[in-house]
Amino acid sequence: MAGATVAIVLTGSVTWRFVRPGALALVGAAMAATAVWLQPQRPDVGSLLVLSVFFGVGATLSAGSTDPFFPVDATACRAAATVLGLGIVVVVALRSAHDGTALLWLSGILVVAAGATTRGVHTERRDRSVTRVSRTRERIVGGVVMLAVASTTMYFGASTVGATWFGGGVTHGPRSSRMVALTFDDGPNAATTLPLLKLLDAHHIKATFFIVGKALDAYPNIVQALVADGQMVGNHSYHHDQWRWLDPEYPELERTQQAFARHGLPCPAWYRPPHGQRTPFTARVVHDHNMHMVLWDDAAGDWATNNAQLIAKRILAKVHGGSIILLHDGLDGNPHADRTVLLRAMPLILAGLRAKGLQPVRLDKLLGGPAYTRC
């Protein structure tokens, strides 16, 4: 919270000092409103700091004199200080409230009120050379601001699991259900997947494994064992890297489907994007293959810790009826990654789910619809 406050004060002050805000009032208002709209979708600290910067700049731009070619006087400066103070209050509210609509209206009222306070300010006209510089500066800053807002909004939409407006994806099943879906990503893993299968069988549990194509080609026998056992398998891209999801044609999906068919396996009807990253183009490719995109609502960051108790605690703290639980029996499709922590965490997770009266099932049973489609 302290970092967010500092971000608002510094970025707002710098913007007010070096940028003529009048002509950028609408751009600033849109920037502040976008920050408020995105914040409930991105509660992590890093995103809060970025969106605090956006709100600080946007609100300050919205609070200037209505004439872009007049210098700022003391009244306008006081208005800017007011906006910065109100911005801090809004950030605090964003951390404690969950009504995004109300907060959006609140921020809109604040920036409009701040802009209204500088109407009618008496100032002296600049000479033409200063006016030309001011106009050029406003155009540059306005372009940079709009580019920053657009690119950040698209990135947040592409990488935010709960965002349905930029590629979509199912995040959970019916909340009234006592079923949950156990899902495992990034396999098959040479040392972990089959022992995990044995553990699930001992508890009479069927789960869903999202398979990376290159790992499938390396160890097709493991995936064949999963299917023969009645576990469900899904498509999790071929390479599981950081950039192929940006390709509008997204050939990763088809290449992985071909790997399933090549090894005599059914082709999945469900696709999970690596890291949750997707675009409207990805969604179109998935739809064109008669498939469905699925994400999750319960994750533990199990790829980043070796503490089995912590993984189980995080999963059980967030699980609800209808939850889709994300775990990893592999890492980025590396079939030799050490995932023994998952084998230690699973008995704790299963015991916790039983204590809560929740039954792990395959994804198709939780969500309905077929598990597989025509290759």
GROMACS .gro file of C-alpha atoms in nm:
model
  375
    1MET     CA    1   0.000   0.000   0.000
    2ALA     CA    2   0.283   0.241   0.078
    3GLY     CA    3   0.437   0.170  -0.261
    4ALA     CA    4   0.106   0.240  -0.434
    5THR     CA    5   0.072   0.570  -0.250
    6VAL     CA    6   0.423   0.678  -0.345
    7ALA     CA    7   0.354   0.579  -0.705
    8ILE     CA    8   0.045   0.799  -0.718
    9VAL     CA    9   0.219   1.102  -0.564
   10LEU     CA   10   0.535   1.082  -0.775
   11THR     CA   11   0.376   1.006  -1.109
   12GLY     CA   12   0.101   1.260  -1.057
   13SER     CA   13   0.348   1.530  -0.956
   14VAL     CA   14   0.580   1.464  -1.251
   15THR     CA   15   0.288   1.463  -1.493
   16TRP     CA   16   0.154   1.791  -1.355
   17ARG     CA   17   0.495   1.960  -1.374
   18PHE     CA   18   0.591   1.868  -1.727
   19VAL     CA   19   0.265   1.812  -1.916
   20ARG     CA   20  -0.012   2.056  -2.002
   21PRO     CA   21  -0.314   1.860  -1.879
   22GLY     CA   22  -0.602   2.056  -2.027
   23ALA     CA   23  -0.616   1.901  -2.373
   24LEU     CA   24  -0.555   1.559  -2.222
   25ALA     CA   25  -0.849   1.571  -1.981
   26LEU     CA   26  -1.052   1.306  -2.163
   27VAL     CA   27  -0.747   1.082  -2.209
   28GLY     CA   28  -0.667   1.120  -1.840
   29ALA     CA   29  -1.021   1.040  -1.733
   30ALA     CA   30  -1.018   0.726  -1.948
   31MET     CA   31  -0.682   0.625  -1.802
   32ALA     CA   32  -0.803   0.666  -1.443
   33ALA     CA   33  -1.128   0.481  -1.514
   34THR     CA   34  -0.938   0.196  -1.683
   35ALA     CA   35  -0.714   0.161  -1.377
   36VAL     CA   36  -1.017   0.131  -1.150
   37TRP     CA   37  -1.184  -0.120  -1.383
   38LEU     CA   38  -0.877  -0.344  -1.403
   39GLN     CA   39  -0.773  -0.338  -1.038
   40PRO     CA   40  -1.032  -0.585  -0.899
   41GLN     CA   41  -0.923  -0.830  -1.169
   42ARG     CA   42  -0.554  -0.800  -1.074
   43PRO     CA   43  -0.516  -0.798  -0.693
   44ASP     CA   44  -0.142  -0.879  -0.692
   45VAL     CA   45   0.101  -0.615  -0.562
   46GLY     CA   46   0.283  -0.561  -0.893
   47SER     CA   47  -0.040  -0.490  -1.079
   48LEU     CA   48  -0.158  -0.260  -0.799
   49LEU     CA   49   0.155  -0.048  -0.839
   50VAL     CA   50   0.115  -0.026  -1.218
   51LEU     CA   51  -0.253   0.066  -1.191
   52SER     CA   52  -0.173   0.319  -0.918
   53VAL     CA   53   0.062   0.490  -1.161
   54PHE     CA   54  -0.214   0.489  -1.421
   55PHE     CA   55  -0.464   0.638  -1.180
   56GLY     CA   56  -0.218   0.903  -1.061
   57VAL     CA   57  -0.132   1.016  -1.412
   58GLY     CA   58  -0.487   0.992  -1.541
   59ALA     CA   59  -0.649   1.177  -1.252
   60THR     CA   60  -0.387   1.453  -1.268
   61LEU     CA   61  -0.435   1.502  -1.641
   62SER     CA   62  -0.810   1.522  -1.580
   63ALA     CA   63  -0.779   1.798  -1.321
   64GLY     CA   64  -0.612   2.074  -1.523
   65SER     CA   65  -0.734   2.400  -1.672
   66THR     CA   66  -0.997   2.357  -1.943
   67ASP     CA   67  -0.788   2.566  -2.180
   68PRO     CA   68  -0.482   2.365  -2.292
   69PHE     CA   69  -0.285   2.671  -2.404
   70PHE     CA   70  -0.279   2.867  -2.080
   71PRO     CA   71  -0.025   2.817  -1.804
   72VAL     CA   72  -0.123   2.654  -1.477
   73ASP     CA   73  -0.180   2.888  -1.183
   74ALA     CA   74  -0.212   2.833  -0.809
   75THR     CA   75  -0.577   2.729  -0.824
   76ALA     CA   76  -0.503   2.456  -1.075
   77CYS     CA   77  -0.209   2.338  -0.867
   78ARG     CA   78  -0.433   2.313  -0.561
   79ALA     CA   79  -0.678   2.110  -0.770
   80ALA     CA   80  -0.397   1.877  -0.867
   81ALA     CA   81  -0.299   1.829  -0.506
   82THR     CA   82  -0.661   1.749  -0.426
   83VAL     CA   83  -0.674   1.488  -0.699
   84LEU     CA   84  -0.357   1.324  -0.574
   85GLY     CA   85  -0.498   1.307  -0.222
   86LEU     CA   86  -0.826   1.164  -0.346
   87GLY     CA   87  -0.628   0.917  -0.556
   88ILE     CA   88  -0.465   0.781  -0.243
   89VAL     CA   89  -0.809   0.737  -0.086
   90VAL     CA   90  -0.932   0.551  -0.394
   91VAL     CA   91  -0.635   0.314  -0.387
   92VAL     CA   92  -0.707   0.236  -0.023
   93ALA     CA   93  -1.071   0.172  -0.114
   94LEU     CA   94  -0.965  -0.057  -0.398
   95ARG     CA   95  -0.779  -0.275  -0.152
   96SER     CA   96  -1.074  -0.313   0.083
   97ALA     CA   97  -1.379  -0.314  -0.145
   98HIS     CA   98  -1.489  -0.549  -0.420
   99ASP     CA   99  -1.762  -0.349  -0.594
  100GLY     CA  100  -1.587  -0.255  -0.917
  101THR     CA  101  -1.891  -0.071  -1.057
  102ALA     CA  102  -1.920   0.154  -0.752
  103LEU     CA  103  -1.548   0.228  -0.759
  104LEU     CA  104  -1.563   0.312  -1.128
  105TRP     CA  105  -1.838   0.564  -1.064
  106LEU     CA  106  -1.646   0.704  -0.766
  107SER     CA  107  -1.331   0.763  -0.969
  108GLY     CA  108  -1.532   0.924  -1.247
  109ILE     CA  109  -1.694   1.164  -1.004
  110LEU     CA  110  -1.357   1.252  -0.852
  111VAL     CA  111  -1.185   1.337  -1.179
  112VAL     CA  112  -1.481   1.535  -1.311
  113ALA     CA  113  -1.505   1.732  -0.986
  114ALA     CA  114  -1.133   1.803  -0.990
  115GLY     CA  115  -1.150   1.928  -1.347
  116ALA     CA  116  -1.445   2.151  -1.261
  117THR     CA  117  -1.249   2.326  -0.985
  118THR     CA  118  -1.016   2.492  -1.238
  119ARG     CA  119  -1.282   2.632  -1.466
  120GLY     CA  120  -1.266   3.007  -1.508
  121VAL     CA  121  -0.910   3.043  -1.379
  122HIS     CA  122  -0.763   3.378  -1.483
  123THR     CA  123  -0.432   3.333  -1.661
  124GLU     CA  124  -0.219   3.513  -1.920
  125ARG     CA  125  -0.198   3.388  -2.276
  126ARG     CA  126   0.129   3.234  -2.387
  127ASP     CA  127   0.308   3.350  -2.699
  128ARG     CA  128   0.273   3.146  -3.016
  129SER     CA  129   0.607   2.968  -2.986
  130VAL     CA  130   0.516   2.841  -2.640
  131THR     CA  131   0.174   2.738  -2.771
  132ARG     CA  132   0.331   2.533  -3.051
  133VAL     CA  133   0.560   2.359  -2.802
  134SER     CA  134   0.265   2.292  -2.576
  135ARG     CA  135   0.063   2.141  -2.859
  136THR     CA  136   0.349   1.916  -2.968
  137ARG     CA  137   0.410   1.803  -2.613
  138GLU     CA  138   0.042   1.726  -2.561
  139ARG     CA  139   0.027   1.515  -2.877
  140ILE     CA  140   0.334   1.316  -2.778
  141VAL     CA  141   0.218   1.262  -2.422
  142GLY     CA  142  -0.135   1.181  -2.534
  143GLY     CA  143  -0.005   0.918  -2.777
  144VAL     CA  144   0.223   0.763  -2.516
  145VAL     CA  145  -0.057   0.756  -2.257
  146MET     CA  146  -0.304   0.592  -2.495
  147LEU     CA  147  -0.044   0.337  -2.608
  148ALA     CA  148   0.042   0.252  -2.247
  149VAL     CA  149  -0.323   0.212  -2.149
  150ALA     CA  150  -0.408   0.000  -2.455
  151SER     CA  151  -0.106  -0.231  -2.427
  152THR     CA  152  -0.142  -0.279  -2.051
  153THR     CA  153  -0.515  -0.345  -2.081
  154MET     CA  154  -0.455  -0.607  -2.352
  155TYR     CA  155  -0.179  -0.775  -2.150
  156PHE     CA  156  -0.394  -0.788  -1.837
  157GLY     CA  157  -0.682  -0.928  -2.039
  158ALA     CA  158  -0.458  -1.193  -2.193
  159SER     CA  159  -0.300  -1.307  -1.867
  160THR     CA  160  -0.576  -1.259  -1.608
  161VAL     CA  161  -0.749  -1.589  -1.539
  162GLY     CA  162  -1.081  -1.434  -1.438
  163ALA     CA  163  -1.104  -1.196  -1.735
  164THR     CA  164  -1.369  -1.320  -1.978
  165TRP     CA  165  -1.360  -1.016  -2.209
  166PHE     CA  166  -1.030  -1.103  -2.382
  167GLY     CA  167  -1.039  -1.465  -2.488
  168GLY     CA  168  -1.264  -1.609  -2.221
  169GLY     CA  169  -1.232  -1.953  -2.067
  170VAL     CA  170  -1.427  -2.148  -1.805
  171THR     CA  171  -1.288  -2.093  -1.453
  172HIS     CA  172  -1.519  -2.308  -1.239
  173GLY     CA  173  -1.822  -2.534  -1.238
  174PRO     CA  174  -2.156  -2.492  -1.057
  175ARG     CA  175  -2.103  -2.343  -0.713
  176SER     CA  176  -2.393  -2.545  -0.578
  177SER     CA  177  -2.208  -2.866  -0.659
  178ARG     CA  178  -2.006  -3.066  -0.407
  179MET     CA  179  -1.775  -3.176  -0.686
  180VAL     CA  180  -1.437  -3.025  -0.774
  181ALA     CA  181  -1.204  -3.098  -1.065
  182LEU     CA  182  -0.844  -3.195  -0.996
  183THR     CA  183  -0.632  -3.090  -1.296
  184PHE     CA  184  -0.261  -3.143  -1.355
  185ASP     CA  185  -0.061  -2.942  -1.608
  186ASP     CA  186   0.268  -2.962  -1.799
  187GLY     CA  187   0.309  -3.342  -1.811
  188PRO     CA  188   0.365  -3.618  -1.876
  189ASN     CA  189   0.654  -3.642  -1.631
  190ALA     CA  190   0.878  -3.948  -1.641
  191ALA     CA  191   0.912  -3.978  -1.263
  192THR     CA  192   0.590  -3.824  -1.127
  193THR     CA  193   0.288  -3.892  -1.349
  194LEU     CA  194   0.261  -4.269  -1.306
  195PRO     CA  195   0.314  -4.261  -0.924
  196LEU     CA  196   0.049  -3.988  -0.914
  197LEU     CA  197  -0.182  -4.213  -1.117
  198LYS     CA  198  -0.125  -4.493  -0.866
  199LEU     CA  199  -0.211  -4.258  -0.580
  200LEU     CA  200  -0.533  -4.144  -0.749
  201ASP     CA  201  -0.634  -4.504  -0.817
  202ALA     CA  202  -0.580  -4.591  -0.451
  203HIS     CA  203  -0.838  -4.324  -0.363
  204HIS     CA  204  -1.071  -4.417  -0.653
  205ILE     CA  205  -1.032  -4.070  -0.805
  206LYS     CA  206  -1.043  -3.968  -1.170
  207ALA     CA  207  -0.872  -3.643  -1.264
  208THR     CA  208  -0.772  -3.443  -1.572
  209PHE     CA  209  -0.419  -3.413  -1.712
  210PHE     CA  210  -0.337  -3.130  -1.952
  211ILE     CA  211  -0.064  -3.267  -2.175
  212VAL     CA  212   0.219  -3.077  -2.345
  213GLY     CA  213   0.273  -3.207  -2.699
  214LYS     CA  214   0.651  -3.231  -2.691
  215ALA     CA  215   0.637  -3.431  -2.366
  216LEU     CA  216   0.371  -3.655  -2.518
  217ASP     CA  217   0.602  -3.730  -2.811
  218ALA     CA  218   0.880  -3.812  -2.564
  219TYR     CA  219   0.671  -4.041  -2.339
  220PRO     CA  220   0.353  -4.152  -2.521
  221ASN     CA  221   0.329  -4.464  -2.304
  222ILE     CA  222   0.256  -4.253  -1.995
  223VAL     CA  223  -0.034  -4.073  -2.160
  224GLN     CA  224  -0.164  -4.400  -2.297
  225ALA     CA  225  -0.163  -4.537  -1.941
  226LEU     CA  226  -0.364  -4.236  -1.822
  227VAL     CA  227  -0.630  -4.284  -2.088
  228ALA     CA  228  -0.646  -4.661  -2.033
  229ASP     CA  229  -0.701  -4.597  -1.662
  230GLY     CA  230  -0.999  -4.370  -1.730
  231GLN     CA  231  -0.826  -4.044  -1.651
  232MET     CA  232  -0.910  -3.752  -1.879
  233VAL     CA  233  -0.643  -3.580  -2.090
  234GLY     CA  234  -0.649  -3.231  -2.237
  235ASN     CA  235  -0.448  -3.016  -2.479
  236HIS     CA  236  -0.189  -2.785  -2.320
  237SER     CA  237  -0.003  -2.666  -2.634
  238TYR     CA  238   0.297  -2.828  -2.798
  239HIS     CA  239   0.594  -2.623  -2.674
  240HIS     CA  240   0.455  -2.448  -2.362
  241ASP     CA  241   0.669  -2.139  -2.418
  242GLN     CA  242   0.627  -1.768  -2.352
  243TRP     CA  243   0.556  -1.631  -2.700
  244ARG     CA  244   0.375  -1.870  -2.938
  245TRP     CA  245   0.038  -1.772  -2.789
  246LEU     CA  246   0.082  -1.436  -2.966
  247ASP     CA  247   0.052  -1.601  -3.310
  248PRO     CA  248  -0.301  -1.522  -3.439
  249GLU     CA  249  -0.313  -1.857  -3.622
  250TYR     CA  250  -0.197  -2.046  -3.311
  251PRO     CA  251  -0.072  -2.369  -3.481
  252GLU     CA  252   0.027  -2.504  -3.136
  253LEU     CA  253  -0.325  -2.634  -3.083
  254GLU     CA  254  -0.342  -2.837  -3.403
  255ARG     CA  255   0.013  -2.969  -3.362
  256THR     CA  256  -0.074  -3.110  -3.020
  257GLN     CA  257  -0.397  -3.264  -3.149
  258GLN     CA  258  -0.192  -3.435  -3.420
  259ALA     CA  259   0.045  -3.572  -3.154
  260PHE     CA  260  -0.250  -3.732  -2.972
  261ALA     CA  261  -0.374  -3.890  -3.296
  262ARG     CA  262  -0.026  -4.003  -3.396
  263HIS     CA  263   0.006  -4.208  -3.078
  264GLY     CA  264  -0.336  -4.368  -3.108
  265LEU     CA  265  -0.497  -4.146  -2.845
  266PRO     CA  266  -0.831  -3.963  -2.854
  267CYS     CA  267  -0.812  -3.594  -2.935
  268PRO     CA  268  -0.908  -3.372  -2.639
  269ALA     CA  269  -1.210  -3.147  -2.650
  270TRP     CA  270  -1.063  -2.921  -2.380
  271TYR     CA  271  -0.770  -2.682  -2.410
  272ARG     CA  272  -0.586  -2.499  -2.132
  273PRO     CA  273  -0.354  -2.214  -2.239
  274PRO     CA  274  -0.004  -2.222  -2.087
  275HIS     CA  275   0.022  -1.967  -1.804
  276GLY     CA  276  -0.342  -1.881  -1.878
  277GLN     CA  277  -0.227  -1.654  -2.163
  278ARG     CA  278  -0.468  -1.625  -2.454
  279THR     CA  279  -0.611  -1.375  -2.700
  280PRO     CA  280  -0.938  -1.347  -2.892
  281PHE     CA  281  -0.749  -1.512  -3.181
  282THR     CA  282  -0.664  -1.810  -2.958
  283ALA     CA  283  -1.029  -1.837  -2.859
  284ARG     CA  284  -1.128  -1.842  -3.226
  285VAL     CA  285  -0.880  -2.120  -3.307
  286VAL     CA  286  -1.007  -2.324  -3.012
  287HIS     CA  287  -1.367  -2.277  -3.125
  288ASP     CA  288  -1.280  -2.369  -3.484
  289HIS     CA  289  -1.145  -2.704  -3.356
  290ASN     CA  290  -1.476  -2.774  -3.178
  291MET     CA  291  -1.298  -2.743  -2.844
  292HIS     CA  292  -1.349  -2.550  -2.520
  293MET     CA  293  -1.102  -2.336  -2.327
  294VAL     CA  294  -1.071  -2.399  -1.955
  295LEU     CA  295  -0.875  -2.214  -1.687
  296TRP     CA  296  -0.903  -2.249  -1.308
  297ASP     CA  297  -1.006  -2.072  -0.988
  298ASP     CA  298  -0.784  -2.248  -0.731
  299ALA     CA  299  -0.404  -2.254  -0.766
  300ALA     CA  300  -0.119  -2.277  -0.518
  301GLY     CA  301   0.188  -2.173  -0.714
  302ASP     CA  302   0.311  -2.531  -0.668
  303TRP     CA  303   0.575  -2.483  -0.937
  304ALA     CA  304   0.757  -2.227  -0.721
  305THR     CA  305   0.786  -2.403  -0.385
  306ASN     CA  306   0.914  -2.729  -0.241
  307ASN     CA  307   0.686  -2.705   0.063
  308ALA     CA  308   0.413  -2.969   0.034
  309GLN     CA  309   0.226  -2.841   0.340
  310LEU     CA  310   0.215  -2.490   0.195
  311ILE     CA  311   0.075  -2.618  -0.135
  312ALA     CA  312  -0.200  -2.811   0.040
  313LYS     CA  313  -0.282  -2.517   0.269
  314ARG     CA  314  -0.318  -2.277  -0.025
  315ILE     CA  315  -0.538  -2.514  -0.226
  316LEU     CA  316  -0.768  -2.594   0.064
  317ALA     CA  317  -0.798  -2.229   0.168
  318LYS     CA  318  -0.947  -2.128  -0.169
  319VAL     CA  319  -1.143  -2.436  -0.271
  320HIS     CA  320  -1.522  -2.417  -0.310
  321GLY     CA  321  -1.789  -2.634  -0.462
  322GLY     CA  322  -1.735  -2.638  -0.839
  323SER     CA  323  -1.369  -2.532  -0.815
  324ILE     CA  324  -1.119  -2.622  -1.083
  325ILE     CA  325  -0.794  -2.695  -0.900
  326LEU     CA  326  -0.464  -2.629  -1.080
  327LEU     CA  327  -0.158  -2.842  -0.994
  328HIS     CA  328   0.149  -2.945  -1.192
  329ASP     CA  329   0.286  -3.295  -1.245
  330GLY     CA  330   0.540  -3.142  -1.486
  331LEU     CA  331   0.704  -2.806  -1.553
  332ASP     CA  332   0.679  -2.639  -1.894
  333GLY     CA  333   0.668  -2.978  -2.066
  334ASN     CA  334   1.006  -3.087  -1.927
  335PRO     CA  335   0.948  -3.460  -1.863
  336HIS     CA  336   1.242  -3.479  -1.623
  337ALA     CA  337   1.154  -3.190  -1.390
  338ASP     CA  338   1.156  -3.276  -1.021
  339ARG     CA  339   0.790  -3.278  -0.910
  340THR     CA  340   0.817  -3.498  -0.603
  341VAL     CA  341   0.669  -3.213  -0.399
  342LEU     CA  342   0.335  -3.284  -0.568
  343LEU     CA  343   0.343  -3.648  -0.456
  344ARG     CA  344   0.398  -3.529  -0.098
  345ALA     CA  345   0.123  -3.267  -0.118
  346MET     CA  346  -0.149  -3.483  -0.275
  347PRO     CA  347  -0.236  -3.695   0.034
  348LEU     CA  348  -0.281  -3.372   0.232
  349ILE     CA  349  -0.498  -3.219  -0.040
  350LEU     CA  350  -0.717  -3.528  -0.075
  351ALA     CA  351  -0.764  -3.552   0.301
  352GLY     CA  352  -0.861  -3.185   0.315
  353LEU     CA  353  -1.112  -3.220   0.033
  354ARG     CA  354  -1.274  -3.516   0.209
  355ALA     CA  355  -1.297  -3.314   0.531
  356LYS     CA  356  -1.481  -3.041   0.339
  357GLY     CA  357  -1.718  -3.292   0.182
  358LEU     CA  358  -1.587  -3.227  -0.170
  359GLN     CA  359  -1.552  -3.501  -0.432
  360PRO     CA  360  -1.276  -3.479  -0.697
  361VAL     CA  361  -1.400  -3.570  -1.046
  362ARG     CA  362  -1.296  -3.543  -1.407
  363LEU     CA  363  -1.340  -3.205  -1.570
  364ASP     CA  364  -1.605  -3.330  -1.812
  365LYS     CA  365  -1.818  -3.457  -1.523
  366LEU     CA  366  -1.797  -3.122  -1.342
  367LEU     CA  367  -1.863  -2.904  -1.647
  368GLY     CA  368  -2.060  -3.137  -1.873
  369GLY     CA  369  -1.992  -3.206  -2.238
  370PRO     CA  370  -1.767  -3.463  -2.403
  371ALA     CA  371  -1.405  -3.510  -2.300
  372TYR     CA  372  -1.289  -3.575  -2.655
  373THR     CA  373  -1.357  -3.457  -3.007
  374ARG     CA  374  -1.288  -3.585  -3.358
  375CYS     CA  375  -0.922  -3.566  -3.458
   0.00000   0.00000   0.00000
